[in-house]
PDB file of C-alpha atoms in Angstrom:
ATOM      1  CA  UNK A   1     104.427 110.760 149.219  1.00 50.00           C
ATOM      2  CA  UNK A   2     107.859 112.390 149.212  1.00 56.00           C
ATOM      3  CA  UNK A   3     110.520 111.351 151.804  1.00 51.00           C
ATOM      4  CA  UNK A   4     110.372 114.830 153.379  1.00 51.00           C
ATOM      5  CA  UNK A   5     106.609 114.632 153.896  1.00 60.00           C
ATOM      6  CA  UNK A   6     106.935 111.154 155.403  1.00 55.00           C
ATOM      7  CA  UNK A   7     109.650 112.383 157.787  1.00 48.00           C
ATOM      8  CA  UNK A   8     107.534 115.355 158.867  1.00 53.00           C
ATOM      9  CA  UNK A   9     104.577 113.062 159.496  1.00 58.00           C
ATOM     10  CA  UNK A  10     106.694 110.832 161.747  1.00 55.00           C
ATOM     11  CA  UNK A  11     107.959 113.840 163.689  1.00 52.00           C
ATOM     12  CA  UNK A  12     104.406 115.118 164.063  1.00 63.00           C
ATOM     13  CA  UNK A  13     103.203 111.804 165.479  1.00 54.00           C
ATOM     14  CA  UNK A  14     106.110 111.509 167.922  1.00 55.00           C
ATOM     15  CA  UNK A  15     105.794 115.109 169.078  1.00 55.00           C
ATOM     16  CA  UNK A  16     102.034 114.831 169.592  1.00 57.00           C
ATOM     17  CA  UNK A  17     102.275 111.568 171.535  1.00 49.00           C
ATOM     18  CA  UNK A  18     105.209 112.882 173.567  1.00 53.00           C
ATOM     19  CA  UNK A  19     103.306 116.041 174.451  1.00 51.00           C
ATOM     20  CA  UNK A  20     100.281 114.066 175.606  1.00 53.00           C
ATOM     21  CA  UNK A  21     102.423 111.684 177.680  1.00 51.00           C
ATOM     22  CA  UNK A  22     104.290 114.548 179.293  1.00 57.00           C
ATOM     23  CA  UNK A  23     101.032 116.070 180.397  1.00 58.00           C
ATOM     24  CA  UNK A  24      99.213 112.919 181.408  1.00 56.00           C
ATOM     25  CA  UNK A  25     102.026 110.679 182.756  1.00 53.00           C
ATOM     26  CA  UNK A  26     102.455 111.086 186.550  1.00 56.00           C
ATOM     27  CA  UNK A  27     105.918 111.249 188.020  1.00 52.00           C
ATOM     28  CA  UNK A  28     107.061 108.060 189.738  1.00 50.00           C
ATOM     29  CA  UNK A  29     109.774 108.925 192.343  1.00 54.00           C
ATOM     30  CA  UNK A  30     110.611 105.295 192.993  1.00 45.00           C
ATOM     31  CA  UNK A  31     111.850 104.787 189.426  1.00 46.00           C
ATOM     32  CA  UNK A  32     114.129 107.763 189.351  1.00 51.00           C
ATOM     33  CA  UNK A  33     115.001 109.834 186.324  1.00 52.00           C
ATOM     34  CA  UNK A  34     116.340 106.915 184.291  1.00 53.00           C
ATOM     35  CA  UNK A  35     113.375 104.740 185.081  1.00 51.00           C
ATOM     36  CA  UNK A  36     110.930 107.482 184.190  1.00 52.00           C
ATOM     37  CA  UNK A  37     112.748 108.115 180.913  1.00 53.00           C
ATOM     38  CA  UNK A  38     112.618 104.388 180.118  1.00 52.00           C
ATOM     39  CA  UNK A  39     108.893 104.172 180.907  1.00 50.00           C
ATOM     40  CA  UNK A  40     108.333 107.340 178.872  1.00 50.00           C
ATOM     41  CA  UNK A  41     110.220 105.911 175.886  1.00 54.00           C
ATOM     42  CA  UNK A  42     108.347 102.613 176.057  1.00 53.00           C
ATOM     43  CA  UNK A  43     104.968 104.308 176.260  1.00 54.00           C
ATOM     44  CA  UNK A  44     105.941 106.698 173.449  1.00 55.00           C
ATOM     45  CA  UNK A  45     106.948 103.792 171.236  1.00 58.00           C
ATOM     46  CA  UNK A  46     103.867 101.741 172.125  1.00 57.00           C
ATOM     47  CA  UNK A  47     101.453 104.548 171.340  1.00 55.00           C
ATOM     48  CA  UNK A  48     103.192 106.262 168.417  1.00 56.00           C
ATOM     49  CA  UNK A  49     104.300 103.038 166.700  1.00 58.00           C
ATOM     50  CA  UNK A  50     100.831 101.925 165.517  1.00 63.00           C
ATOM     51  CA  UNK A  51      99.967 105.488 164.575  1.00 55.00           C
ATOM     52  CA  UNK A  52     103.133 105.843 162.530  1.00 58.00           C
ATOM     53  CA  UNK A  53     102.450 102.472 160.895  1.00 58.00           C
ATOM     54  CA  UNK A  54      98.872 103.361 159.992  1.00 56.00           C
ATOM     55  CA  UNK A  55      99.542 106.918 158.903  1.00 55.00           C
ATOM     56  CA  UNK A  56     102.951 106.732 157.278  1.00 60.00           C
ATOM     57  CA  UNK A  57     104.158 103.206 156.580  1.00 57.00           C
ATOM     58  CA  UNK A  58     100.840 101.948 155.256  1.00 59.00           C
ATOM     59  CA  UNK A  59     100.477 105.067 153.140  1.00 61.00           C
ATOM     60  CA  UNK A  60     103.935 104.545 151.682  1.00 59.00           C
ATOM     61  CA  UNK A  61     103.141 100.897 150.999  1.00 55.00           C
ATOM     62  CA  UNK A  62      99.976 101.915 149.176  1.00 57.00           C
ATOM     63  CA  UNK A  63     101.901 104.434 147.092  1.00 58.00           C
ATOM     64  CA  UNK A  64     104.609 101.891 146.343  1.00 52.00           C
ATOM     65  CA  UNK A  65     101.880  99.480 145.255  1.00 53.00           C
ATOM     66  CA  UNK A  66     100.446 102.162 142.974  1.00 52.00           C
ATOM     67  CA  UNK A  67     103.895 102.820 141.541  1.00 50.00           C
ATOM     68  CA  UNK A  68     104.424  99.109 141.033  1.00 54.00           C
ATOM     69  CA  UNK A  69     101.033  98.812 139.301  1.00 55.00           C
ATOM     70  CA  UNK A  70     101.851 101.797 137.089  1.00 52.00           C
ATOM     71  CA  UNK A  71     105.184 100.257 136.148  1.00 62.00           C
ATOM     72  CA  UNK A  72     103.504  96.935 135.417  1.00 58.00           C
ATOM     73  CA  UNK A  73     100.919  98.692 133.249  1.00 57.00           C
ATOM     74  CA  UNK A  74     103.675 100.562 131.409  1.00 63.00           C
ATOM     75  CA  UNK A  75     105.606  97.322 130.863  1.00 64.00           C
ATOM     76  CA  UNK A  76     102.437  95.649 129.589  1.00 68.00           C
ATOM     77  CA  UNK A  77     101.771  98.577 127.249  1.00 63.00           C
ATOM     78  CA  UNK A  78     105.307  98.391 125.851  1.00 67.00           C
ATOM     79  CA  UNK A  79     105.075  94.625 125.451  1.00 69.00           C
ATOM     80  CA  UNK A  80     101.823  95.142 123.573  1.00 71.00           C
ATOM     81  CA  UNK A  81     103.537  97.605 121.226  1.00 76.00           C
ATOM     82  CA  UNK A  82     106.058  94.909 120.347  1.00 76.00           C
ATOM     83  CA  UNK A  83     103.216  92.793 118.951  1.00 76.00           C
ATOM     84  CA  UNK A  84     102.071  95.575 116.603  1.00 80.00           C
ATOM     85  CA  UNK A  85     102.884  94.961 112.935  1.00 82.00           C
ATOM     86  CA  UNK A  86     103.717  98.637 112.330  1.00 87.00           C
ATOM     87  CA  UNK A  87     106.625 100.557 113.735  1.00 90.00           C
ATOM     88  CA  UNK A  88     105.531 102.276 116.961  1.00 90.00           C
ATOM     89  CA  UNK A  89     107.252 105.454 118.188  1.00 92.00           C
ATOM     90  CA  UNK A  90     106.213 107.151 121.443  1.00 90.00           C
ATOM     91  CA  UNK A  91     107.041 110.866 121.373  1.00 92.00           C
ATOM     92  CA  UNK A  92     106.787 113.480 124.143  1.00 92.00           C
ATOM     93  CA  UNK A  93     105.643 117.082 123.876  1.00 90.00           C
ATOM     94  CA  UNK A  94     109.141 118.265 122.978  1.00 92.00           C
ATOM     95  CA  UNK A  95     109.303 115.866 120.049  1.00 92.00           C
ATOM     96  CA  UNK A  96     111.757 113.493 121.719  1.00 94.00           C
ATOM     97  CA  UNK A  97     111.481 109.739 121.356  1.00 94.00           C
ATOM     98  CA  UNK A  98     110.525 108.043 124.620  1.00 90.00           C
ATOM     99  CA  UNK A  99     110.016 104.493 123.395  1.00 89.00           C
ATOM    100  CA  UNK A 100     110.048 102.411 120.205  1.00 90.00           C
ATOM    101  CA  UNK A 101     108.965  98.848 119.481  1.00 90.00           C
ATOM    102  CA  UNK A 102     110.893  96.034 117.795  1.00 90.00           C
ATOM    103  CA  UNK A 103     109.331  96.706 114.402  1.00 92.00           C
ATOM    104  CA  UNK A 104     110.722 100.249 114.498  1.00 92.00           C
ATOM    105  CA  UNK A 105     114.178  98.800 115.129  1.00 93.00           C
ATOM    106  CA  UNK A 106     113.708  96.566 112.083  1.00 92.00           C
ATOM    107  CA  UNK A 107     112.378  99.400 109.890  1.00 93.00           C
ATOM    108  CA  UNK A 108     115.111 101.899 110.686  1.00 94.00           C
ATOM    109  CA  UNK A 109     117.974  99.506 111.597  1.00 94.00           C
ATOM    110  CA  UNK A 110     118.612 101.320 114.892  1.00 94.00           C
ATOM    111  CA  UNK A 111     118.907  99.804 118.352  1.00 93.00           C
ATOM    112  CA  UNK A 112     116.296 101.014 120.800  1.00 89.00           C
ATOM    113  CA  UNK A 113     118.908 102.660 123.035  1.00 91.00           C
ATOM    114  CA  UNK A 114     120.218 104.687 120.085  1.00 94.00           C
ATOM    115  CA  UNK A 115     116.874 106.402 119.522  1.00 93.00           C
ATOM    116  CA  UNK A 116     115.620 107.040 123.058  1.00 93.00           C
ATOM    117  CA  UNK A 117     115.676 110.810 123.820  1.00 94.00           C
ATOM    118  CA  UNK A 118     116.564 111.650 120.224  1.00 94.00           C
ATOM    119  CA  UNK A 119     114.313 114.183 118.439  1.00 94.00           C
ATOM    120  CA  UNK A 120     111.831 112.350 116.218  1.00 94.00           C
ATOM    121  CA  UNK A 121     113.214 114.327 113.246  1.00 94.00           C
ATOM    122  CA  UNK A 122     116.246 112.052 113.585  1.00 93.00           C
ATOM    123  CA  UNK A 123     114.222 109.524 111.538  1.00 95.00           C
ATOM    124  CA  UNK A 124     113.439 112.039 108.773  1.00 93.00           C
ATOM    125  CA  UNK A 125     115.767 112.999 105.886  1.00 94.00           C
ATOM    126  CA  UNK A 126     117.639 116.194 106.704  1.00 93.00           C
ATOM    127  CA  UNK A 127     116.013 118.187 103.891  1.00 93.00           C
ATOM    128  CA  UNK A 128     112.580 117.637 105.470  1.00 91.00           C
ATOM    129  CA  UNK A 129     113.453 118.149 109.138  1.00 92.00           C
ATOM    130  CA  UNK A 130     112.717 121.840 109.422  1.00 91.00           C
ATOM    131  CA  UNK A 131     109.303 121.443 107.822  1.00 90.00           C
ATOM    132  CA  UNK A 132     108.606 118.390 109.986  1.00 90.00           C
ATOM    133  CA  UNK A 133     109.270 120.404 113.157  1.00 91.00           C
ATOM    134  CA  UNK A 134     106.585 122.871 112.090  1.00 91.00           C
ATOM    135  CA  UNK A 135     104.084 120.090 111.341  1.00 88.00           C
ATOM    136  CA  UNK A 136     104.856 118.386 114.654  1.00 89.00           C
ATOM    137  CA  UNK A 137     104.442 121.549 116.694  1.00 90.00           C
ATOM    138  CA  UNK A 138     101.176 122.290 114.947  1.00 90.00           C
ATOM    139  CA  UNK A 139      99.892 118.823 115.781  1.00 89.00           C
ATOM    140  CA  UNK A 140     101.067 119.028 119.418  1.00 88.00           C
ATOM    141  CA  UNK A 141      99.125 122.271 119.831  1.00 88.00           C
ATOM    142  CA  UNK A 142      95.893 120.379 119.120  1.00 88.00           C
ATOM    143  CA  UNK A 143      96.563 116.617 119.221  1.00 87.00           C
ATOM    144  CA  UNK A 144      93.800 114.474 117.756  1.00 87.00           C
ATOM    145  CA  UNK A 145      93.685 110.909 116.411  1.00 85.00           C
ATOM    146  CA  UNK A 146      94.954 110.873 112.828  1.00 82.00           C
ATOM    147  CA  UNK A 147      94.352 107.487 111.127  1.00 79.00           C
ATOM    148  CA  UNK A 148      96.594 106.172 108.369  1.00 66.00           C
ATOM    149  CA  UNK A 149      95.673 107.277 104.890  1.00 61.00           C
ATOM    150  CA  UNK A 150      94.660 110.756 106.050  1.00 57.00           C
ATOM    151  CA  UNK A 151      97.055 113.544 105.167  1.00 52.00           C
ATOM    152  CA  UNK A 152     100.245 113.423 103.198  1.00 61.00           C
ATOM    153  CA  UNK A 153     102.731 110.620 102.836  1.00 71.00           C
ATOM    154  CA  UNK A 154     106.149 111.112 104.421  1.00 87.00           C
ATOM    155  CA  UNK A 155     109.675 109.953 103.718  1.00 92.00           C
ATOM    156  CA  UNK A 156     111.698 108.172 106.413  1.00 94.00           C
ATOM    157  CA  UNK A 157     115.443 107.683 106.711  1.00 95.00           C
ATOM    158  CA  UNK A 158     117.158 104.476 107.817  1.00 95.00           C
ATOM    159  CA  UNK A 159     120.406 104.276 109.704  1.00 94.00           C
ATOM    160  CA  UNK A 160     122.402 103.646 106.504  1.00 94.00           C
ATOM    161  CA  UNK A 161     120.926 106.772 104.871  1.00 94.00           C
ATOM    162  CA  UNK A 162     118.517 104.968 102.551  1.00 95.00           C
ATOM    163  CA  UNK A 163     114.993 106.349 102.410  1.00 95.00           C
ATOM    164  CA  UNK A 164     111.559 104.786 102.137  1.00 94.00           C
ATOM    165  CA  UNK A 165     108.023 106.153 101.795  1.00 93.00           C
ATOM    166  CA  UNK A 166     105.924 105.743 104.893  1.00 91.00           C
ATOM    167  CA  UNK A 167     102.365 106.218 106.007  1.00 89.00           C
ATOM    168  CA  UNK A 168     101.782 107.604 109.484  1.00 88.00           C
ATOM    169  CA  UNK A 169      98.966 107.434 112.019  1.00 87.00           C
ATOM    170  CA  UNK A 170      99.015 109.544 115.194  1.00 90.00           C
ATOM    171  CA  UNK A 171      97.204 109.006 118.496  1.00 89.00           C
ATOM    172  CA  UNK A 172      97.439 111.129 121.665  1.00 90.00           C
ATOM    173  CA  UNK A 173      98.147 108.991 124.760  1.00 85.00           C
ATOM    174  CA  UNK A 174      98.947 109.738 128.397  1.00 78.00           C
ATOM    175  CA  UNK A 175     101.539 107.985 130.573  1.00 74.00           C
ATOM    176  CA  UNK A 176     102.039 108.921 134.228  1.00 70.00           C
ATOM    177  CA  UNK A 177     100.041 112.055 133.597  1.00 74.00           C
ATOM    178  CA  UNK A 178     102.376 113.125 130.777  1.00 83.00           C
ATOM    179  CA  UNK A 179     100.816 113.787 127.354  1.00 87.00           C
ATOM    180  CA  UNK A 180     102.533 111.758 124.638  1.00 89.00           C
ATOM    181  CA  UNK A 181     101.859 110.901 121.015  1.00 91.00           C
ATOM    182  CA  UNK A 182     101.963 107.379 119.611  1.00 90.00           C
ATOM    183  CA  UNK A 183     103.061 107.322 115.972  1.00 90.00           C
ATOM    184  CA  UNK A 184     102.513 104.134 113.946  1.00 91.00           C
ATOM    185  CA  UNK A 185     104.803 103.887 110.910  1.00 90.00           C
ATOM    186  CA  UNK A 186     104.061 101.703 107.865  1.00 90.00           C
ATOM    187  CA  UNK A 187     106.595 101.146 105.093  1.00 92.00           C
ATOM    188  CA  UNK A 188     104.630 101.523 101.838  1.00 91.00           C
ATOM    189  CA  UNK A 189     107.508 100.820  99.444  1.00 92.00           C
ATOM    190  CA  UNK A 190     105.813  97.701  98.061  1.00 92.00           C
ATOM    191  CA  UNK A 191     102.578  99.583  97.580  1.00 89.00           C
ATOM    192  CA  UNK A 192     104.446 102.216  95.579  1.00 89.00           C
ATOM    193  CA  UNK A 193     106.017  99.517  93.398  1.00 92.00           C
ATOM    194  CA  UNK A 194     102.603  98.000  92.689  1.00 91.00           C
ATOM    195  CA  UNK A 195     101.186 101.429  91.865  1.00 90.00           C
ATOM    196  CA  UNK A 196     104.129 102.189  89.575  1.00 91.00           C
ATOM    197  CA  UNK A 197     103.681  98.874  87.760  1.00 92.00           C
ATOM    198  CA  UNK A 198      99.961  99.517  87.455  1.00 91.00           C
ATOM    199  CA  UNK A 199     100.629 102.979  86.058  1.00 92.00           C
ATOM    200  CA  UNK A 200     103.147 101.555  83.594  1.00 93.00           C
ATOM    201  CA  UNK A 201     100.675  98.911  82.446  1.00 91.00           C
ATOM    202  CA  UNK A 202      97.877 101.472  82.177  1.00 91.00           C
ATOM    203  CA  UNK A 203     100.097 103.799  80.140  1.00 93.00           C
ATOM    204  CA  UNK A 204     101.155 100.957  77.846  1.00 93.00           C
ATOM    205  CA  UNK A 205      97.527  99.941  77.239  1.00 92.00           C
ATOM    206  CA  UNK A 206      96.405 103.522  76.693  1.00 94.00           C
ATOM    207  CA  UNK A 207      99.193 104.178  74.195  1.00 94.00           C
ATOM    208  CA  UNK A 208      98.994 100.818  72.425  1.00 93.00           C
ATOM    209  CA  UNK A 209      98.279 100.888  68.694  1.00 92.00           C
ATOM    210  CA  UNK A 210      96.182  97.744  69.149  1.00 94.00           C
ATOM    211  CA  UNK A 211      92.539  97.895  70.119  1.00 95.00           C
ATOM    212  CA  UNK A 212      92.176  96.788  73.756  1.00 96.00           C
ATOM    213  CA  UNK A 213      88.763  95.828  75.093  1.00 96.00           C
ATOM    214  CA  UNK A 214      88.081  94.488  78.605  1.00 96.00           C
ATOM    215  CA  UNK A 215      84.765  92.897  79.564  1.00 95.00           C
ATOM    216  CA  UNK A 216      83.485  91.262  82.727  1.00 94.00           C
ATOM    217  CA  UNK A 217      82.704  87.550  82.888  1.00 91.00           C
ATOM    218  CA  UNK A 218      79.265  88.201  81.355  1.00 91.00           C
ATOM    219  CA  UNK A 219      80.740  90.033  78.366  1.00 92.00           C
ATOM    220  CA  UNK A 220      79.834  93.579  79.448  1.00 95.00           C
ATOM    221  CA  UNK A 221      82.436  96.111  78.326  1.00 96.00           C
ATOM    222  CA  UNK A 222      84.273  97.797  81.200  1.00 96.00           C
ATOM    223  CA  UNK A 223      87.205  99.391  79.371  1.00 96.00           C
ATOM    224  CA  UNK A 224      88.217 100.424  75.859  1.00 96.00           C
ATOM    225  CA  UNK A 225      91.478 102.140  74.935  1.00 95.00           C
ATOM    226  CA  UNK A 226      91.990 105.061  72.509  1.00 96.00           C
ATOM    227  CA  UNK A 227      93.019 102.682  69.691  1.00 95.00           C
ATOM    228  CA  UNK A 228      89.622 101.009  69.969  1.00 96.00           C
ATOM    229  CA  UNK A 229      87.932 104.405  69.655  1.00 96.00           C
ATOM    230  CA  UNK A 230      90.048 105.268  66.624  1.00 95.00           C
ATOM    231  CA  UNK A 231      89.433 101.943  64.834  1.00 95.00           C
ATOM    232  CA  UNK A 232      85.715 101.498  65.563  1.00 95.00           C
ATOM    233  CA  UNK A 233      84.530 105.114  65.663  1.00 96.00           C
ATOM    234  CA  UNK A 234      82.813 104.499  69.004  1.00 96.00           C
ATOM    235  CA  UNK A 235      83.824 106.613  71.994  1.00 96.00           C
ATOM    236  CA  UNK A 236      84.689 104.909  75.231  1.00 95.00           C
ATOM    237  CA  UNK A 237      81.600 106.281  76.935  1.00 95.00           C
ATOM    238  CA  UNK A 238      79.379 104.869  74.180  1.00 96.00           C
ATOM    239  CA  UNK A 239      80.527 101.267  74.641  1.00 96.00           C
ATOM    240  CA  UNK A 240      81.046 101.053  78.409  1.00 96.00           C
ATOM    241  CA  UNK A 241      78.225  98.868  79.692  1.00 96.00           C
ATOM    242  CA  UNK A 242      77.519  97.496  76.193  1.00 95.00           C
ATOM    243  CA  UNK A 243      78.261  94.059  74.773  1.00 94.00           C
ATOM    244  CA  UNK A 244      80.924  93.612  72.043  1.00 94.00           C
ATOM    245  CA  UNK A 245      78.137  92.391  69.747  1.00 92.00           C
ATOM    246  CA  UNK A 246      77.601  96.071  68.837  1.00 94.00           C
ATOM    247  CA  UNK A 247      80.554  95.465  66.489  1.00 95.00           C
ATOM    248  CA  UNK A 248      79.100  92.355  64.802  1.00 93.00           C
ATOM    249  CA  UNK A 249      79.081  92.535  61.043  1.00 93.00           C
ATOM    250  CA  UNK A 250      76.825  89.523  60.514  1.00 91.00           C
ATOM    251  CA  UNK A 251      79.454  87.893  58.305  1.00 93.00           C
ATOM    252  CA  UNK A 252      80.393  85.322  60.998  1.00 93.00           C
ATOM    253  CA  UNK A 253      77.782  82.684  61.803  1.00 92.00           C
ATOM    254  CA  UNK A 254      76.715  81.371  65.206  1.00 90.00           C
ATOM    255  CA  UNK A 255      79.117  78.461  65.035  1.00 92.00           C
ATOM    256  CA  UNK A 256      82.024  80.935  64.889  1.00 93.00           C
ATOM    257  CA  UNK A 257      81.074  82.562  68.195  1.00 91.00           C
ATOM    258  CA  UNK A 258      80.144  79.241  69.789  1.00 92.00           C
ATOM    259  CA  UNK A 259      83.633  77.964  69.052  1.00 93.00           C
ATOM    260  CA  UNK A 260      85.111  81.160  70.503  1.00 92.00           C
ATOM    261  CA  UNK A 261      83.226  80.781  73.809  1.00 89.00           C
ATOM    262  CA  UNK A 262      84.047  77.075  74.065  1.00 90.00           C
ATOM    263  CA  UNK A 263      87.733  77.918  73.730  1.00 91.00           C
ATOM    264  CA  UNK A 264      87.622  80.694  76.320  1.00 89.00           C
ATOM    265  CA  UNK A 265      85.624  78.680  78.857  1.00 85.00           C
ATOM    266  CA  UNK A 266      88.144  75.870  78.584  1.00 85.00           C
ATOM    267  CA  UNK A 267      90.814  78.303  79.749  1.00 83.00           C
ATOM    268  CA  UNK A 268      92.596  78.529  76.414  1.00 90.00           C
ATOM    269  CA  UNK A 269      93.490  81.654  74.459  1.00 94.00           C
ATOM    270  CA  UNK A 270      91.274  82.316  71.447  1.00 95.00           C
ATOM    271  CA  UNK A 271      92.818  83.858  68.351  1.00 95.00           C
ATOM    272  CA  UNK A 272      91.216  84.483  64.962  1.00 93.00           C
ATOM    273  CA  UNK A 273      90.658  86.903  62.087  1.00 92.00           C
ATOM    274  CA  UNK A 274      87.156  88.197  61.359  1.00 91.00           C
ATOM    275  CA  UNK A 275      85.167  91.153  60.073  1.00 94.00           C
ATOM    276  CA  UNK A 276      83.571  93.772  62.359  1.00 94.00           C
ATOM    277  CA  UNK A 277      81.407  96.811  61.698  1.00 95.00           C
ATOM    278  CA  UNK A 278      82.348 100.366  62.666  1.00 95.00           C
ATOM    279  CA  UNK A 279      79.942 102.929  64.074  1.00 95.00           C
ATOM    280  CA  UNK A 280      79.488 104.480  60.610  1.00 95.00           C
ATOM    281  CA  UNK A 281      78.508 101.089  59.201  1.00 94.00           C
ATOM    282  CA  UNK A 282      81.714 100.413  57.291  1.00 94.00           C
ATOM    283  CA  UNK A 283      83.389  97.044  57.652  1.00 94.00           C
ATOM    284  CA  UNK A 284      86.926  96.385  58.799  1.00 94.00           C
ATOM    285  CA  UNK A 285      89.015  93.278  59.129  1.00 93.00           C
ATOM    286  CA  UNK A 286      90.557  92.473  62.489  1.00 93.00           C
ATOM    287  CA  UNK A 287      92.928  89.937  63.978  1.00 94.00           C
ATOM    288  CA  UNK A 288      92.114  89.523  67.667  1.00 94.00           C
ATOM    289  CA  UNK A 289      93.389  87.555  70.638  1.00 96.00           C
ATOM    290  CA  UNK A 290      91.070  87.066  73.612  1.00 96.00           C
ATOM    291  CA  UNK A 291      92.360  85.898  76.972  1.00 95.00           C
ATOM    292  CA  UNK A 292      90.410  85.038  80.110  1.00 92.00           C
ATOM    293  CA  UNK A 293      91.458  86.555  83.448  1.00 92.00           C
ATOM    294  CA  UNK A 294      90.997  84.417  86.539  1.00 90.00           C
ATOM    295  CA  UNK A 295      91.067  85.218  90.253  1.00 90.00           C
ATOM    296  CA  UNK A 296      92.979  83.291  92.926  1.00 88.00           C
ATOM    297  CA  UNK A 297      90.251  80.641  93.075  1.00 90.00           C
ATOM    298  CA  UNK A 298      90.414  80.033  89.314  1.00 88.00           C
ATOM    299  CA  UNK A 299      87.105  81.744  88.568  1.00 90.00           C
ATOM    300  CA  UNK A 300      86.961  83.778  85.346  1.00 91.00           C
ATOM    301  CA  UNK A 301      86.387  87.443  86.211  1.00 93.00           C
ATOM    302  CA  UNK A 302      87.219  89.251  82.951  1.00 94.00           C
ATOM    303  CA  UNK A 303      88.113  88.847  79.292  1.00 95.00           C
ATOM    304  CA  UNK A 304      90.773  90.902  77.553  1.00 96.00           C
ATOM    305  CA  UNK A 305      90.662  91.349  73.792  1.00 95.00           C
ATOM    306  CA  UNK A 306      93.637  92.748  71.893  1.00 95.00           C
ATOM    307  CA  UNK A 307      93.139  93.288  68.181  1.00 93.00           C
ATOM    308  CA  UNK A 308      94.623  95.104  65.228  1.00 92.00           C
ATOM    309  CA  UNK A 309      92.944  96.498  62.142  1.00 92.00           C
ATOM    310  CA  UNK A 310      94.201  94.505  59.141  1.00 90.00           C
ATOM    311  CA  UNK A 311      91.851  96.059  56.569  1.00 88.00           C
ATOM    312  CA  UNK A 312      94.513  97.867  54.554  1.00 82.00           C
ATOM    313  CA  UNK A 313      96.906  94.988  54.876  1.00 74.00           C
ATOM    314  CA  UNK A 314      94.300  92.503  53.636  1.00 70.00           C
ATOM    315  CA  UNK A 315      93.220  94.778  50.776  1.00 67.00           C
ATOM    316  CA  UNK A 316      96.840  95.217  49.705  1.00 72.00           C
ATOM    317  CA  UNK A 317      97.390  91.460  49.705  1.00 69.00           C
ATOM    318  CA  UNK A 318      94.224  90.950  47.666  1.00 64.00           C
ATOM    319  CA  UNK A 319      95.292  93.620  45.194  1.00 70.00           C
ATOM    320  CA  UNK A 320      98.733  92.067  44.829  1.00 69.00           C
ATOM    321  CA  UNK A 321      97.156  88.674  44.309  1.00 65.00           C
ATOM    322  CA  UNK A 322      94.882  90.071  41.565  1.00 65.00           C
ATOM    323  CA  UNK A 323      97.862  91.726  39.896  1.00 64.00           C
ATOM    324  CA  UNK A 324      99.781  88.475  39.972  1.00 64.00           C
ATOM    325  CA  UNK A 325      96.869  86.547  38.466  1.00 60.00           C
ATOM    326  CA  UNK A 326      96.479  89.138  35.689  1.00 61.00           C
ATOM    327  CA  UNK A 327     100.181  88.891  34.986  1.00 60.00           C
ATOM    328  CA  UNK A 328      99.938  85.138  34.640  1.00 57.00           C
TER     329      UNK A 328
END
């Protein structure tokens, strides 16, 4: 209730009670004018006081209690945001920052007071701000929950001008009847580094001149690189799901493979030279190194074989050796 409405209510009560007293209160000549005025004032206070208390004061107290509860709820909500692992930014319909949590301060290196009432584009590199305004206005026109991982990644700007990739989730909220948007910001710099390293490793394996074969713990082929296809004549699709025994030439006995598995199961790296058979049936010599891959609990999950075709090299050595013997 506004102060003006409360004042008008008080006046209404006093005027109504005064009117009724003026009509119903008999004149008492003995008291005189001053005495009558005093009795009138006392009766007016006695009757209007409880009415004013019930109608106005109690109503104000109830509203103050509601305001206090709303403030307590808002304080609790803001305290809850400070426990969130992500940066939390509360934005109003005009795109201005109304509140941030501690994690946002850590992410952007700004104090909370420096960001309040700033446009949210303040946290975006200048070259993206105009486009961001358009995206923000489009979202505000039809705000809906937008979980992380949906939509495009964004770039954020710290206080010192450095930038970092971020992932954003948006949720419409309402505070004191005002529509707001809660943006949760996650720094995904480490994720990008991991992805870059993975891409680098994948590119290195794909472009390696050595045959790379990856199997699961049971020996089922899960990956073969282009060098494997070139050396063996098998396409990747033909060997995925197969066992490396499709390459067996039959020139190595069972003891050879038994020794290989004993070495791998013991956690050691196995390395040897042997003869395999290509898809067309021709034989080729190979030097291979097989390594076991273990998870965090130490359990073997995969085997990685890296090998090179030494057929020409071996044949050349044999030819040179024959030439030397003939020369002797």
